mmCIF file of C-alpha atoms (C1' of nucleotides) in Angstrom:
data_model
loop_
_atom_site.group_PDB
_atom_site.id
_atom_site.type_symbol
_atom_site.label_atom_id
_atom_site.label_comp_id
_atom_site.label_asym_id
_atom_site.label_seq_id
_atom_site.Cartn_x
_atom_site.Cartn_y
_atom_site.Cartn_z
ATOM 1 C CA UNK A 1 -3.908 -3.767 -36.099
ATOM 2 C CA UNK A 2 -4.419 -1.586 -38.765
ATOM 3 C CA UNK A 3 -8.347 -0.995 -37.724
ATOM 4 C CA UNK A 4 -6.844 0.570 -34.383
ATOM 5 C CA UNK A 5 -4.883 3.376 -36.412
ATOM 6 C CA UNK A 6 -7.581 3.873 -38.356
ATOM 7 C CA UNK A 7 -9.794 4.477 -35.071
ATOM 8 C CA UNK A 8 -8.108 6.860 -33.835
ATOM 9 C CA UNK A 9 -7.179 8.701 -37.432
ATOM 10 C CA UNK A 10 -10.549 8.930 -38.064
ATOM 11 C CA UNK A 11 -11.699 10.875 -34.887
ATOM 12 C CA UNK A 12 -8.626 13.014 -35.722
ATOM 13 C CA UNK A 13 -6.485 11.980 -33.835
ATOM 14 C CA UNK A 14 -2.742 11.014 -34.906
ATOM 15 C CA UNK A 15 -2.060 6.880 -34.444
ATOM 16 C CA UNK A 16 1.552 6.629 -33.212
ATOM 17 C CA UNK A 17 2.845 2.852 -31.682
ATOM 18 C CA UNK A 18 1.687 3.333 -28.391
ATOM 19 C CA UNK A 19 -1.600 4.088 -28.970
ATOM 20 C CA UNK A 20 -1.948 0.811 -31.249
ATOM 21 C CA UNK A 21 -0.105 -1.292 -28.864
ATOM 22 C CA UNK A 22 -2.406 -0.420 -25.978
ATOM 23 C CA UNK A 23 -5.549 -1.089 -28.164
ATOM 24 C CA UNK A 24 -3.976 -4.784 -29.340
ATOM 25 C CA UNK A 25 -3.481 -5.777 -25.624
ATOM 26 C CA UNK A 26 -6.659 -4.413 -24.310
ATOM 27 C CA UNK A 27 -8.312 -6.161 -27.013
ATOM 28 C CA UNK A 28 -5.990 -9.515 -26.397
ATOM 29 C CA UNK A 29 -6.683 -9.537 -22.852
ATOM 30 C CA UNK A 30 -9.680 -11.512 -21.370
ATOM 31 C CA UNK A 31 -9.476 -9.546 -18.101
ATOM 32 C CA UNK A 32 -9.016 -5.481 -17.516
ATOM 33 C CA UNK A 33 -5.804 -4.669 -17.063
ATOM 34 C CA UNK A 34 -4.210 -2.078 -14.788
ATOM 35 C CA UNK A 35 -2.288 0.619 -16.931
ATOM 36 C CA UNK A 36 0.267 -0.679 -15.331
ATOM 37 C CA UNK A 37 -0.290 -3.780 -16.545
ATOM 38 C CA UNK A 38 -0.770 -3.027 -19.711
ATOM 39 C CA UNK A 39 2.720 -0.442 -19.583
ATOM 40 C CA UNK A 40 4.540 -3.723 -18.816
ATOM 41 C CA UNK A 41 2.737 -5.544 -21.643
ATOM 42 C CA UNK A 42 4.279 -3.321 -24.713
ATOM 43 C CA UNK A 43 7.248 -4.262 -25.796
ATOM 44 C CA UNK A 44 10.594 -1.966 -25.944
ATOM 45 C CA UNK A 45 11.105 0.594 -26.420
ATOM 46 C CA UNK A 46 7.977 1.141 -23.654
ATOM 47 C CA UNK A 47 6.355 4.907 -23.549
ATOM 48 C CA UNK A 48 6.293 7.121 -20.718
ATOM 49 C CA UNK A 49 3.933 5.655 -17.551
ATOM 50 C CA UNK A 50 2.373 9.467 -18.468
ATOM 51 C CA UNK A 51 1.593 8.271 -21.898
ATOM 52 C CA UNK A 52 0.107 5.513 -21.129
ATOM 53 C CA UNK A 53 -2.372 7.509 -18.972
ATOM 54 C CA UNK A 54 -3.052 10.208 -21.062
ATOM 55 C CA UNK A 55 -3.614 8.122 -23.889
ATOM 56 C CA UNK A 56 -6.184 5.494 -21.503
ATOM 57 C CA UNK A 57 -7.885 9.114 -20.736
ATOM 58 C CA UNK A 58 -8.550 10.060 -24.428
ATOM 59 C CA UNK A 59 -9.446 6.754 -25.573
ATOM 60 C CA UNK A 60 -12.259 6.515 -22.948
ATOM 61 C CA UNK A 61 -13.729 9.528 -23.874
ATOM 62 C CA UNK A 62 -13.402 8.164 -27.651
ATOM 63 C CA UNK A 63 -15.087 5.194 -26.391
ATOM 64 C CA UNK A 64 -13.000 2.774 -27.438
ATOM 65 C CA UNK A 65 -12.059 1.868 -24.042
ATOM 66 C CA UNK A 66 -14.160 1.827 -21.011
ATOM 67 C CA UNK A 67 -12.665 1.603 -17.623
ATOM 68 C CA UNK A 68 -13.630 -0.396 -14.911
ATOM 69 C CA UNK A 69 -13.210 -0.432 -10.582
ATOM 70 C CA UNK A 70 -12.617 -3.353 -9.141
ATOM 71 C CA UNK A 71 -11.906 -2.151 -5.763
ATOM 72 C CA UNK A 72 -8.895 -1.809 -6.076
ATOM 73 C CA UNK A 73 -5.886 0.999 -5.763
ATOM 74 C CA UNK A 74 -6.251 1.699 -9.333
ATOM 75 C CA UNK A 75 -8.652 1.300 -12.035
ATOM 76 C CA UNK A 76 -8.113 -1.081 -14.727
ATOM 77 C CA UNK A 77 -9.034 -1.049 -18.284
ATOM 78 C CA UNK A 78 -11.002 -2.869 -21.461
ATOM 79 C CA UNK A 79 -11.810 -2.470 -24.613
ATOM 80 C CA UNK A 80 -14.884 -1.264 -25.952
ATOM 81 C CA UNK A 81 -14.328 -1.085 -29.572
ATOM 82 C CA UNK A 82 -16.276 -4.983 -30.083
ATOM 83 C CA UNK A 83 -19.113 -3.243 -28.943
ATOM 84 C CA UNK A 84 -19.903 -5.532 -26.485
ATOM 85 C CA UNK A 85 -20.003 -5.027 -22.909
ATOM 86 C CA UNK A 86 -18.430 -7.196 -20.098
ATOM 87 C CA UNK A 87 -18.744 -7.676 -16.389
ATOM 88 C CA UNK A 88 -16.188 -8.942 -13.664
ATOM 89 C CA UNK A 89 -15.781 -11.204 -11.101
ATOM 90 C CA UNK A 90 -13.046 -10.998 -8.797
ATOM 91 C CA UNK A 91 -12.234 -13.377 -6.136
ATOM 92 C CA UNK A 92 -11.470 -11.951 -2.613
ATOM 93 C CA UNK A 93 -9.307 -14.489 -1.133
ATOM 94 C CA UNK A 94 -6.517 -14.564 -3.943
ATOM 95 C CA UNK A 95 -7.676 -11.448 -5.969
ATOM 96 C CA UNK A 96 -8.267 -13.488 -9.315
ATOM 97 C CA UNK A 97 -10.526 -12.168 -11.965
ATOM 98 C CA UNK A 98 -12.326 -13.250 -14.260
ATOM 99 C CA UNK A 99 -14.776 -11.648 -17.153
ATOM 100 C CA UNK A 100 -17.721 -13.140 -18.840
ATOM 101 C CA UNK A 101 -20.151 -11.071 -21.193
ATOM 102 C CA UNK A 102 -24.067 -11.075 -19.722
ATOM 103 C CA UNK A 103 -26.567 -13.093 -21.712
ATOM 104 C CA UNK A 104 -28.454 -10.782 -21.974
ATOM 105 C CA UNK A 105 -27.790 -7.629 -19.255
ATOM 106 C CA UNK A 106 -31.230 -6.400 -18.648
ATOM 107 C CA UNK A 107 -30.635 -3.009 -16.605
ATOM 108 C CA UNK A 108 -33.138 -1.500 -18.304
ATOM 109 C CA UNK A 109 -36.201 -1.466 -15.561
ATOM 110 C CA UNK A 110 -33.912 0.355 -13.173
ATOM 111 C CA UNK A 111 -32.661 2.267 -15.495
ATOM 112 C CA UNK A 112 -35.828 3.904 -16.352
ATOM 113 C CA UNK A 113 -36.569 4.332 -12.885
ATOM 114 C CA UNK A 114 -33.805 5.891 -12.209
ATOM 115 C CA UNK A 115 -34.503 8.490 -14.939
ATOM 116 C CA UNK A 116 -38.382 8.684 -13.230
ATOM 117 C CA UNK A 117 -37.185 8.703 -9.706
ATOM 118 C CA UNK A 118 -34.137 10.906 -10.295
ATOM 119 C CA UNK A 119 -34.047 12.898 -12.877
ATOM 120 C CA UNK A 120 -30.711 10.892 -14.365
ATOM 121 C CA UNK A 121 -30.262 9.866 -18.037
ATOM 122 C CA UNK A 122 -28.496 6.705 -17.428
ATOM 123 C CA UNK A 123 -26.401 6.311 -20.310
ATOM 124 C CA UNK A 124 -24.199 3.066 -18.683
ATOM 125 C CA UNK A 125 -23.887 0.982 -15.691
ATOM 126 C CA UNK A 126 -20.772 -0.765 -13.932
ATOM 127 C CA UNK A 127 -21.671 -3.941 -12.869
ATOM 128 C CA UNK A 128 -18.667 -6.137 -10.793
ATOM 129 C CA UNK A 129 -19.257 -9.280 -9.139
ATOM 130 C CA UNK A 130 -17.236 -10.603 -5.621
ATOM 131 C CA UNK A 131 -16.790 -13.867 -3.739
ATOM 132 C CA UNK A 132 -14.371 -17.190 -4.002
ATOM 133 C CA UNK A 133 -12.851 -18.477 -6.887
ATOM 134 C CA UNK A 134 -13.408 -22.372 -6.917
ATOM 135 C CA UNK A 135 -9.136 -22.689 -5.950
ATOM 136 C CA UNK A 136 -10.043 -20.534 -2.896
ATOM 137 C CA UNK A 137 -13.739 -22.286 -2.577
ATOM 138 C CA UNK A 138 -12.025 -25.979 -2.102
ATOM 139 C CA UNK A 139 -9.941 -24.452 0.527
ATOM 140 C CA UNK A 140 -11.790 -23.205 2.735
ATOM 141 C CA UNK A 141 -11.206 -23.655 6.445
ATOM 142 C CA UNK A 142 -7.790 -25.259 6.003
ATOM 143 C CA UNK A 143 -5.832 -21.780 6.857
ATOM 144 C CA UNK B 1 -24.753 6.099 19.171
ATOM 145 C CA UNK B 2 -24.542 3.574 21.018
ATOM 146 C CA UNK B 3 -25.472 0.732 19.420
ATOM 147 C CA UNK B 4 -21.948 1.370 17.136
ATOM 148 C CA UNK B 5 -20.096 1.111 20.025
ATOM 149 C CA UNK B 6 -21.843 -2.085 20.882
ATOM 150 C CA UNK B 7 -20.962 -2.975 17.227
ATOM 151 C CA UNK B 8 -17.402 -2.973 18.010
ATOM 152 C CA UNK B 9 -17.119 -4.608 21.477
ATOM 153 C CA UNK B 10 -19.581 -7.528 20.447
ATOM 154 C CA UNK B 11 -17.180 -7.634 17.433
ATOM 155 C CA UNK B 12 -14.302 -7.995 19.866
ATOM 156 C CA UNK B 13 -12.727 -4.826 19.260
ATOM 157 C CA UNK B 14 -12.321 -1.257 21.609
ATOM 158 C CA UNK B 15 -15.242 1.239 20.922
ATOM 159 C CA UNK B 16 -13.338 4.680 20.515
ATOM 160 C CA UNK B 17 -14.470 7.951 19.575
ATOM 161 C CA UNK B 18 -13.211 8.128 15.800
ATOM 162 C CA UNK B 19 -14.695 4.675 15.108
ATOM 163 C CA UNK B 20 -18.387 5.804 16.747
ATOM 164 C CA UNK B 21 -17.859 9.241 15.096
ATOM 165 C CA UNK B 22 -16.532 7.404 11.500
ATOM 166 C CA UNK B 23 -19.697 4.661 11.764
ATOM 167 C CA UNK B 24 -22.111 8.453 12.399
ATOM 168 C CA UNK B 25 -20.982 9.583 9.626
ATOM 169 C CA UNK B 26 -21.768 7.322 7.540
ATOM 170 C CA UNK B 27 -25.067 6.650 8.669
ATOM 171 C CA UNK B 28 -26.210 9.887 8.255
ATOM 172 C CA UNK B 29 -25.136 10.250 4.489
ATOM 173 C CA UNK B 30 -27.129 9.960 1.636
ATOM 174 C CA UNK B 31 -24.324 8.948 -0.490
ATOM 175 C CA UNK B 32 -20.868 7.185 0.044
ATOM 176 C CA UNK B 33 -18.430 9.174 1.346
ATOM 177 C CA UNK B 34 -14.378 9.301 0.609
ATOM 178 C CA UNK B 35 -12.085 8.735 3.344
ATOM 179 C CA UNK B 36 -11.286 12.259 3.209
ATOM 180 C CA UNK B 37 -14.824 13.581 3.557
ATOM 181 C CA UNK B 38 -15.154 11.291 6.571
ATOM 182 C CA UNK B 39 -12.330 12.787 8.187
ATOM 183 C CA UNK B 40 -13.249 16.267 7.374
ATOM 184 C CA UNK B 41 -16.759 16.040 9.124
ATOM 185 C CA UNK B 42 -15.616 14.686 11.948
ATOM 186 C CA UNK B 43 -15.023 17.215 14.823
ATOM 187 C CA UNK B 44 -11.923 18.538 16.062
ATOM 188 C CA UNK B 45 -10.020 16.649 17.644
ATOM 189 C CA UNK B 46 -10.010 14.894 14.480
ATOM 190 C CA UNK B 47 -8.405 11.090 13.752
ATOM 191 C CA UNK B 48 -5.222 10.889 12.145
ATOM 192 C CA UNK B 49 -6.265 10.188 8.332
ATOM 193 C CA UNK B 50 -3.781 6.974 9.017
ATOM 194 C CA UNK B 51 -6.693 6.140 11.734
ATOM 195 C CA UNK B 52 -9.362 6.634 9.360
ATOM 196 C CA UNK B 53 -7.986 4.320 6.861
ATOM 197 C CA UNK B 54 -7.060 1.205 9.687
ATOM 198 C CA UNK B 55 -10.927 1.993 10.979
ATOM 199 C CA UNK B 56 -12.183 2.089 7.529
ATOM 200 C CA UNK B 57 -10.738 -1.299 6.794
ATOM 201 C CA UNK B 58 -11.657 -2.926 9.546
ATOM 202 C CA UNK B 59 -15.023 -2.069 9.515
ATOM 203 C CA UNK B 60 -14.724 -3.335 6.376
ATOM 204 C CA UNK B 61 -13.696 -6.176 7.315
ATOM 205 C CA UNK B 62 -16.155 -6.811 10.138
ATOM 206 C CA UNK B 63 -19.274 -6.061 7.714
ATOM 207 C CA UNK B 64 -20.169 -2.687 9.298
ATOM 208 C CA UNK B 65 -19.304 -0.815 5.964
ATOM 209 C CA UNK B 66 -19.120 -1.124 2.524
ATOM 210 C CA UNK B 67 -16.565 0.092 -0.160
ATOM 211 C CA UNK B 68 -18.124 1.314 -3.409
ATOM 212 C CA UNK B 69 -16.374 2.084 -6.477
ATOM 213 C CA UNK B 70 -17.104 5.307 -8.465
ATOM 214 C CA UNK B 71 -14.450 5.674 -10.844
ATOM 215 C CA UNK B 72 -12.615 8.461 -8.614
ATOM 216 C CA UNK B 73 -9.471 8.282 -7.745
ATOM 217 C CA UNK B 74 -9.982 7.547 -3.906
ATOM 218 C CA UNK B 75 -12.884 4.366 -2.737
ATOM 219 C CA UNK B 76 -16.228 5.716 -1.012
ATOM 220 C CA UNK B 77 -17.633 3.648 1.702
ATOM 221 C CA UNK B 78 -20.914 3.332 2.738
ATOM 222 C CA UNK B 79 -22.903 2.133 6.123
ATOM 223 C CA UNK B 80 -23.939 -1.574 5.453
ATOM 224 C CA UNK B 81 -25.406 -2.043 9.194
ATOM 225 C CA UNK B 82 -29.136 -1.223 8.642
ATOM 226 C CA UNK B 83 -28.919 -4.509 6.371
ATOM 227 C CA UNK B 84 -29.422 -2.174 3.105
ATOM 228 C CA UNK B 85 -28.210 -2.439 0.079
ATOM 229 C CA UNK B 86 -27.806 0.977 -2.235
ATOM 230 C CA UNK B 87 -26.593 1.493 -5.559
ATOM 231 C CA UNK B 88 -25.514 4.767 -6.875
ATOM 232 C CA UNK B 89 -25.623 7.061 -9.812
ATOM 233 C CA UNK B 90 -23.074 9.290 -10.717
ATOM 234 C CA UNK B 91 -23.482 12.170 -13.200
ATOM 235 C CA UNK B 92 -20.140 11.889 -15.491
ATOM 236 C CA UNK B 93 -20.406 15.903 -16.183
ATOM 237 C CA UNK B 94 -20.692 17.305 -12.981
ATOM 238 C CA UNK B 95 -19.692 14.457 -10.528
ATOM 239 C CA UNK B 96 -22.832 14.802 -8.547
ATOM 240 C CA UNK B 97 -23.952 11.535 -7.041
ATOM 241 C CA UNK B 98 -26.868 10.341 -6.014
ATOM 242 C CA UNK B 99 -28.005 6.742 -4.030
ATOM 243 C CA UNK B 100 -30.924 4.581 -3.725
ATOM 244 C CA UNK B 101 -32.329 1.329 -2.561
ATOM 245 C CA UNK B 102 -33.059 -0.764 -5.116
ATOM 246 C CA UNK B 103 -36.946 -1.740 -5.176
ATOM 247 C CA UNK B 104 -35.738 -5.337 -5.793
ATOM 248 C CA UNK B 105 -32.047 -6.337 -6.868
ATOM 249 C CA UNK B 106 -32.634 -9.481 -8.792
ATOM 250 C CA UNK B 107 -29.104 -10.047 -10.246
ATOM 251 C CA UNK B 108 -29.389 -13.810 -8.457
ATOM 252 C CA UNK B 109 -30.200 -15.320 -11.658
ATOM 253 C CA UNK B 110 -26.577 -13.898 -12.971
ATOM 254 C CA UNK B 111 -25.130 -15.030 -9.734
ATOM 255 C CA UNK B 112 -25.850 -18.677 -10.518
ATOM 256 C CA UNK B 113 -24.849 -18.788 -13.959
ATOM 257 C CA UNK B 114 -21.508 -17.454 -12.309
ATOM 258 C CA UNK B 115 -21.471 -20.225 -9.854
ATOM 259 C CA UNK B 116 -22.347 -22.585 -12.666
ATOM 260 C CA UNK B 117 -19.860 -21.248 -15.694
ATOM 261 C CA UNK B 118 -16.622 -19.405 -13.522
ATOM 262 C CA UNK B 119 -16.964 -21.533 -10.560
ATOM 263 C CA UNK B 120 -17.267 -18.511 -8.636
ATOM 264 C CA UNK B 121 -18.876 -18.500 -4.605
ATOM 265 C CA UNK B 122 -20.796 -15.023 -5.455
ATOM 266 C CA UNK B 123 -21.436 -13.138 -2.401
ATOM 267 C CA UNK B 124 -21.701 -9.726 -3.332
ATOM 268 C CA UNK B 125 -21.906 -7.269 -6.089
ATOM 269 C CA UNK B 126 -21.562 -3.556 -6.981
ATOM 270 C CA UNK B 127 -23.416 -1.652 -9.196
ATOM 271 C CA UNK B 128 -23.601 1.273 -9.923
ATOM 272 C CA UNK B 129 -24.939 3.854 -12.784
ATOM 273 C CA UNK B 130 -23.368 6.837 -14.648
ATOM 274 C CA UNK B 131 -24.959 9.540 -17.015
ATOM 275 C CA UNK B 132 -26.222 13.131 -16.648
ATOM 276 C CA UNK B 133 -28.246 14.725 -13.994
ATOM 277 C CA UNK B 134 -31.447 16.671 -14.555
ATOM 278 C CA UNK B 135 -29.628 19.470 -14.194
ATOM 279 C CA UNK B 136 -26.854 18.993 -16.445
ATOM 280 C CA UNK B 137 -29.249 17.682 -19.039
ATOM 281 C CA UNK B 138 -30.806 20.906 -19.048
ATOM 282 C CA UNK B 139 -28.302 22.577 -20.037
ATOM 283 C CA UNK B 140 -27.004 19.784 -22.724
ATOM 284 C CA UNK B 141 -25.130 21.949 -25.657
ATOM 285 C CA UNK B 142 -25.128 25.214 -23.933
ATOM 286 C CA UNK B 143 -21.165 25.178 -23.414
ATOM 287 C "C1'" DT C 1 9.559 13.862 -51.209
ATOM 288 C "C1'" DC C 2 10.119 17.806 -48.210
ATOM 289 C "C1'" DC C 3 8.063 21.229 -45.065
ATOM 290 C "C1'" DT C 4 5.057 22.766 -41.526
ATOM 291 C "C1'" DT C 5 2.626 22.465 -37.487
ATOM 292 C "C1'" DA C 6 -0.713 20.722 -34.175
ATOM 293 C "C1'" DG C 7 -0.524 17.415 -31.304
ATOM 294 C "C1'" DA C 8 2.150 13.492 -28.909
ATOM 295 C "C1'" DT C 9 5.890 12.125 -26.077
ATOM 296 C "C1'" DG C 10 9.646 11.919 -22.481
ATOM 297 C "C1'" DC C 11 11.296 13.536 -18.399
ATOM 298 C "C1'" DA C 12 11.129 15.527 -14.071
ATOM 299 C "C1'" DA C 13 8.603 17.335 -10.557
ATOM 300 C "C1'" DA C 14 4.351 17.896 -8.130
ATOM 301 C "C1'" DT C 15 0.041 15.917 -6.111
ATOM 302 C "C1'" DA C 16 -3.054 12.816 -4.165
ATOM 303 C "C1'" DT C 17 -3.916 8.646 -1.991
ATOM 304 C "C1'" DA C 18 -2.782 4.916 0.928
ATOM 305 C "C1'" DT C 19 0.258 2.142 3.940
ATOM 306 C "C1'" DT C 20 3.556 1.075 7.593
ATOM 307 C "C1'" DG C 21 6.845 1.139 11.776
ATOM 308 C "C1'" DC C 22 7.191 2.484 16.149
ATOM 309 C "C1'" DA C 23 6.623 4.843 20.546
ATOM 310 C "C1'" DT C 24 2.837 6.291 23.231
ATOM 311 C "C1'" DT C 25 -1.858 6.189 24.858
ATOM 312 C "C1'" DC C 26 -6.313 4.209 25.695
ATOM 313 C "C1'" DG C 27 -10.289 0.906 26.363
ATOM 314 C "C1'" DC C 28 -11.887 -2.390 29.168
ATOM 315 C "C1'" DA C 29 -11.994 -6.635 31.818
ATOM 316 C "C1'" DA C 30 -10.380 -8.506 36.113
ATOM 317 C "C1'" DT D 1 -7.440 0.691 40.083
ATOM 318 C "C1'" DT D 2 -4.380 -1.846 37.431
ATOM 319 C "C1'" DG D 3 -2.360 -4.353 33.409
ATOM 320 C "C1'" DC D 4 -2.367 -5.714 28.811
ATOM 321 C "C1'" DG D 5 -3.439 -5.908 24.125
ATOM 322 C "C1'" DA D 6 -5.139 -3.111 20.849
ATOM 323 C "C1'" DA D 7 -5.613 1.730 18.889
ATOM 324 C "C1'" DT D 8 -3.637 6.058 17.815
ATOM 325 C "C1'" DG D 9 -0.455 9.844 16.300
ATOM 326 C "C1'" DC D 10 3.336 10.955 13.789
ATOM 327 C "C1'" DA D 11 6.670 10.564 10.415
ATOM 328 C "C1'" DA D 12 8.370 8.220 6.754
ATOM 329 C "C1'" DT D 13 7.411 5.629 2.680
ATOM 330 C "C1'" DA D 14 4.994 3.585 -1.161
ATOM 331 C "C1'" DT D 15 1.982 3.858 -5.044
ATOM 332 C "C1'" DA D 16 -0.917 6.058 -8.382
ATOM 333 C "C1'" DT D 17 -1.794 9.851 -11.188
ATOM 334 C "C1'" DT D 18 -1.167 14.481 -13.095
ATOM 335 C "C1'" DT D 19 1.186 18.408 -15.067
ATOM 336 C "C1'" DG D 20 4.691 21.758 -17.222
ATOM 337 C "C1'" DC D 21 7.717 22.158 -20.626
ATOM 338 C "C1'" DA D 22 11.114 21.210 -24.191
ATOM 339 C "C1'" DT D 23 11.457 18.142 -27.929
ATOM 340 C "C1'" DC D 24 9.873 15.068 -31.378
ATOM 341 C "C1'" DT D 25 6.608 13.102 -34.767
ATOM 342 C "C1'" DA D 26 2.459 12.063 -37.672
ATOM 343 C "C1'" DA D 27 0.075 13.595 -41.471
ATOM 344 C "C1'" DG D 28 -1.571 16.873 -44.845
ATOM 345 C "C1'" DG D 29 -0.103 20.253 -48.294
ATOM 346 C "C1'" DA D 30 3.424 22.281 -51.512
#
DNA sequence: TCCTTAGATGCAAATATATTGCATTCGCAA
DNA sequence: TTGCGAATGCAATATATTTGCATCTAAGGA
């Protein structure tokens, strides 16, 4: 954990427990988490709900997380500090979800013509999958 | 108009004013509009917003509309009747947004690895793009 | 180590968004 | 035209997010 103070230390801003606490379970968490979610996740003494938004804010425009829209009331939350980028599936019957990373995520035909077309720089996509989970798949019909 | 009203009583449900007026407005966008924007163009006597959000759901429901996702605080919806299928682009400085049909959506490729590696009955996706506008882009590092 | 200070936090209150219960009204089929 | 089930308005409530402000803390310098 000592890579996530030093994230945020060296882009000048201070590392206090919170901050590193919402890092580790963004970065332990296979799915995006709600803050929320990831409030409920620290252990005592837990900051502020405020805190926990204000600090989701900065670190997305740090870029170390990256938030994400599932549909739902609120947006939920990864990390982006491995670099790597991840998409989501979310089941509409029961609401499960799920995250894989792309093979390879090859955006970059539409993205161009979207700068062409447009007149926009793309600089990153959202990309969220939706359907039935194989639970909800095998019961289908027997409501 | 009338072939939303038909939408609704083929569907089994009463064709009223707000839902022809909601299904109007939506058709004639360019871009996904939030509940509240609906409501605001509609004209007076306008729907309870309470309205709005039931009809909005529903129509969700039915397959007349679409919710998209843009990272706001409040869901946009979008007509989904003329069969279409948009994707939009938001500009992260100024907000502006901008949709368009993609020439060809191939993301079925993805969708099967889904199906084969999550389990997942894929349906539908959302996708959309963020980044700066021509506009903003002009006038990169002039703050 | 102690001091200083910009920035972080807690708390409370304010907003914005969305949902729900219930009495009333309306669409529409007979 | 009438009757019923569904839709609506209204008010209350729930949930999510933001903000002001007093206080506290991390981190660099003495």
């Amino acid at each position: 954990m000592k890579a996530a103070f030093d994230a945020f230390r060296s882009l000048g801003h201070p590392a206090t427990r919170g901050r590193g606490e919402i890092l580790r379970i963004l970065a332990e968490s296979v799915i995006p988490l709600s803050p929320r979610e990831i409030r409920e996740r620290i252990p005592d003494p837990k900051p502020d709900a405020s805190t926990v938004y204000r600090n989701l804010t900065l670190m997305v425009s740090l870029g170390l997380v990256r938030s994400v829209a599932l549909h739902e009331r609120s947006r939920r939350y990864e990390t982006a500090t491995d670099g790597t980028h991840r998409h989501s599936v979310v089941c509409r019957r029961c609401g499960r979800i799920e995250s894989f990373q792309p093979k390879k995520c090859d955006l970059s035909r539409i993205e161009s013509d979207i700068r062409g077309t447009l007149g926009f720089d793309v600089t990153d996509h959202s990309l969220e999958f939706f359907g039935s989970c194989a639970d909800c798949e095998g019961k289908r019909g027997r409501r």
